Tab-separated table of N, CA and C in Angstrom:
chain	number	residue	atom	x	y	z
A	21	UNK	N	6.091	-2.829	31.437
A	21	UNK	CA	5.501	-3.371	32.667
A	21	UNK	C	4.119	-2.757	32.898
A	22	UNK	N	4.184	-1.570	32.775
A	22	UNK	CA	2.884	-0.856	32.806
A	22	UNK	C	1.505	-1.325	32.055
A	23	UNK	N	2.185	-1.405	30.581
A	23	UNK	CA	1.670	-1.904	29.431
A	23	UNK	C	0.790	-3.060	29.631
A	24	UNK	N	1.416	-4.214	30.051
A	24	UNK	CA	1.021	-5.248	30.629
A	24	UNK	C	0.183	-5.453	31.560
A	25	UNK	N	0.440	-4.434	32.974
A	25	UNK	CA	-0.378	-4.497	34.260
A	25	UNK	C	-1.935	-3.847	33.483
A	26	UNK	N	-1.402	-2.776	32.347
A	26	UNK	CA	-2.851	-2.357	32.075
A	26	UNK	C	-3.712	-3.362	31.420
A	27	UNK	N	-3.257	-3.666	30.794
A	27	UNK	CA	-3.914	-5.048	29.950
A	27	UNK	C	-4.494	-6.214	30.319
A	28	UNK	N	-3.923	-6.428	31.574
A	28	UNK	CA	-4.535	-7.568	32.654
A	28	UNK	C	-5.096	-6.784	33.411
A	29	UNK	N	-5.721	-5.584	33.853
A	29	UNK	CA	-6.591	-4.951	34.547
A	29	UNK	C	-7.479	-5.051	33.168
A	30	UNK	N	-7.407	-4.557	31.985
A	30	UNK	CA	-8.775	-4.484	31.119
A	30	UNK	C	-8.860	-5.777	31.077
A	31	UNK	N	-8.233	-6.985	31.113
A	31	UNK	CA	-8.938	-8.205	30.636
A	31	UNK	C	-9.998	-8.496	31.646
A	32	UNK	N	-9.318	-8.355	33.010
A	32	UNK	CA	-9.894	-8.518	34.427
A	32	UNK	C	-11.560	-7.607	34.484
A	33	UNK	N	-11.677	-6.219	33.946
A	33	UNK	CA	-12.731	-5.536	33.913
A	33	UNK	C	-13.807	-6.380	32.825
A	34	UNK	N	-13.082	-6.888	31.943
A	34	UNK	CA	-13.619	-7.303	30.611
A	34	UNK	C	-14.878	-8.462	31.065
A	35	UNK	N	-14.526	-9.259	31.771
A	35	UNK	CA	-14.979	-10.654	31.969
A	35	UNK	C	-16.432	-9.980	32.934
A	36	UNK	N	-16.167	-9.385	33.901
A	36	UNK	CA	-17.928	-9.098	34.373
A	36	UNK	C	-18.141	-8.583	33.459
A	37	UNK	N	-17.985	-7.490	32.655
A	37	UNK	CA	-18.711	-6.019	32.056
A	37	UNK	C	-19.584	-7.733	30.481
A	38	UNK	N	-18.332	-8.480	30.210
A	38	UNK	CA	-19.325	-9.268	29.084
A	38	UNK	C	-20.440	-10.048	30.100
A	39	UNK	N	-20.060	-10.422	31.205
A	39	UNK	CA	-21.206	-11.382	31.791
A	39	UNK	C	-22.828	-10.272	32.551
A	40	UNK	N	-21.947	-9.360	32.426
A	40	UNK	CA	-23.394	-8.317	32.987
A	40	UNK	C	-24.389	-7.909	31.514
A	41	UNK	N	-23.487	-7.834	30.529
A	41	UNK	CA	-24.057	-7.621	29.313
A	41	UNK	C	-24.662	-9.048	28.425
A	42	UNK	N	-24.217	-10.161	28.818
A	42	UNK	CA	-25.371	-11.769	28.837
A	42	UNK	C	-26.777	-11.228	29.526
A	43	UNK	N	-26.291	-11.177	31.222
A	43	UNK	CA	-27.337	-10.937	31.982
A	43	UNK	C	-28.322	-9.859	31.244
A	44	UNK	N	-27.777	-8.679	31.050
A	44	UNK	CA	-29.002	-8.091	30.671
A	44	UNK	C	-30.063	-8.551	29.152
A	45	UNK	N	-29.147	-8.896	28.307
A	45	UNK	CA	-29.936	-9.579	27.416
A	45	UNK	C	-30.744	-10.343	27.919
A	46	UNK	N	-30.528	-11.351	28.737
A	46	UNK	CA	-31.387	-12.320	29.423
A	46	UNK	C	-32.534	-11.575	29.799
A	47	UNK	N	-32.513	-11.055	30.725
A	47	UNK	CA	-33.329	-10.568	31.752
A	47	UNK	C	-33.858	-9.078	31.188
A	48	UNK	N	-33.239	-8.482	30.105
A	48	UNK	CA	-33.631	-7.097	29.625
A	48	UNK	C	-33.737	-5.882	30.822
A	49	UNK	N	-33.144	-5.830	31.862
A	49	UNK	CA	-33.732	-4.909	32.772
A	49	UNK	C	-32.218	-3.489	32.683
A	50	UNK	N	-32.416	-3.178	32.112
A	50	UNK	CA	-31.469	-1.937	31.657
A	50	UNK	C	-30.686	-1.354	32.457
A	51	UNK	N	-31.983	-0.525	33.430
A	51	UNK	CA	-31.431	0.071	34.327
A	51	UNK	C	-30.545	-0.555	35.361
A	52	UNK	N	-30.840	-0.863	35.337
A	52	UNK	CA	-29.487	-1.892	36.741
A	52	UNK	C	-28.330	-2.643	35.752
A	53	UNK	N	-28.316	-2.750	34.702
A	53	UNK	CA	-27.145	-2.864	33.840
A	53	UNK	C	-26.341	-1.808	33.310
A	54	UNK	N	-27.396	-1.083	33.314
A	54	UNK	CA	-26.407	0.735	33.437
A	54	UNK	C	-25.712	1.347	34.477
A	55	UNK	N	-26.645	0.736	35.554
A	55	UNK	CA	-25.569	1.069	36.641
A	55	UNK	C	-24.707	0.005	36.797
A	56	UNK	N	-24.554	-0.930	36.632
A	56	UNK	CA	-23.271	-1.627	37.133
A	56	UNK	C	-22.017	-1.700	35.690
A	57	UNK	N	-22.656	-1.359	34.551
A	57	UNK	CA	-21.846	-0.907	33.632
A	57	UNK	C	-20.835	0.731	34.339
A	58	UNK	N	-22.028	1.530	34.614
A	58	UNK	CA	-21.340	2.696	35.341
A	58	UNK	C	-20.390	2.491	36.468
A	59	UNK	N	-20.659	1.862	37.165
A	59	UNK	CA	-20.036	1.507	38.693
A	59	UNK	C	-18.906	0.879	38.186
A	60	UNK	N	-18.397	-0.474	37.224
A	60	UNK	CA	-17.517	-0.847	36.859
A	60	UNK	C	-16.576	0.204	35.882
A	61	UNK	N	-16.973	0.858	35.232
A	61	UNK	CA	-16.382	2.124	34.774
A	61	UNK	C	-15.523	2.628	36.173
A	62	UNK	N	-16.274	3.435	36.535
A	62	UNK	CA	-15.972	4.288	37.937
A	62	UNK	C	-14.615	3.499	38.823
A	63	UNK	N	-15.099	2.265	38.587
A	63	UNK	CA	-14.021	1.549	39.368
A	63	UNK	C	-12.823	1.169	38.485
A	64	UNK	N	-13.121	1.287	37.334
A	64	UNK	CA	-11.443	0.958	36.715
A	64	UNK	C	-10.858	2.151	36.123
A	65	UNK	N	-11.409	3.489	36.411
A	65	UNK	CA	-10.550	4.594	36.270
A	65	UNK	C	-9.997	5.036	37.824
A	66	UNK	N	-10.387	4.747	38.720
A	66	UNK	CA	-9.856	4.577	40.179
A	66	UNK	C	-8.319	4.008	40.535
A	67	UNK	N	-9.022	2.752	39.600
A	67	UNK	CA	-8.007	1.573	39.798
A	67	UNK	C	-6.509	2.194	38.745
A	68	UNK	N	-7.279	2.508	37.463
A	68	UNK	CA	-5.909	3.308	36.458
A	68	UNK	C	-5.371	4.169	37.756
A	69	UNK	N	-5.719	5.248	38.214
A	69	UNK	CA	-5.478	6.375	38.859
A	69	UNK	C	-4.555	5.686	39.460
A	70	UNK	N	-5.207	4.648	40.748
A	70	UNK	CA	-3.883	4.584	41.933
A	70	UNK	C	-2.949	3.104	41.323
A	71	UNK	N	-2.899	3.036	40.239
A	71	UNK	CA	-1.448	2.150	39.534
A	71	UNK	C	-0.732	2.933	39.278
């Protein structure tokens, strides 16, 4: 069960972290793709924590 809930939380993280990583190709602006690469990090070891 766990197994699973984790796996649909990474698929769930998966889908912005690839569409922020389009965006930055597009647009090349790094820094603000580093941070929301970071910030989405930050937020799915939170999210591990309180499952």
């Amino acid at each position: 069960m766990l197994a699973a809930a984790s796996h649909r939380c990474t698929l769930w993280l998966a889908v912005p972290i690839y569409l922020l990583w389009r965006q930055q190709r597009s647009f090349a602006n790094g820094g603000v793709y580093l941070f929301l690469v970071s910030f989405e990090l930050m937020y799915a070891v939170l999210a591990g924590i309180s499952a």
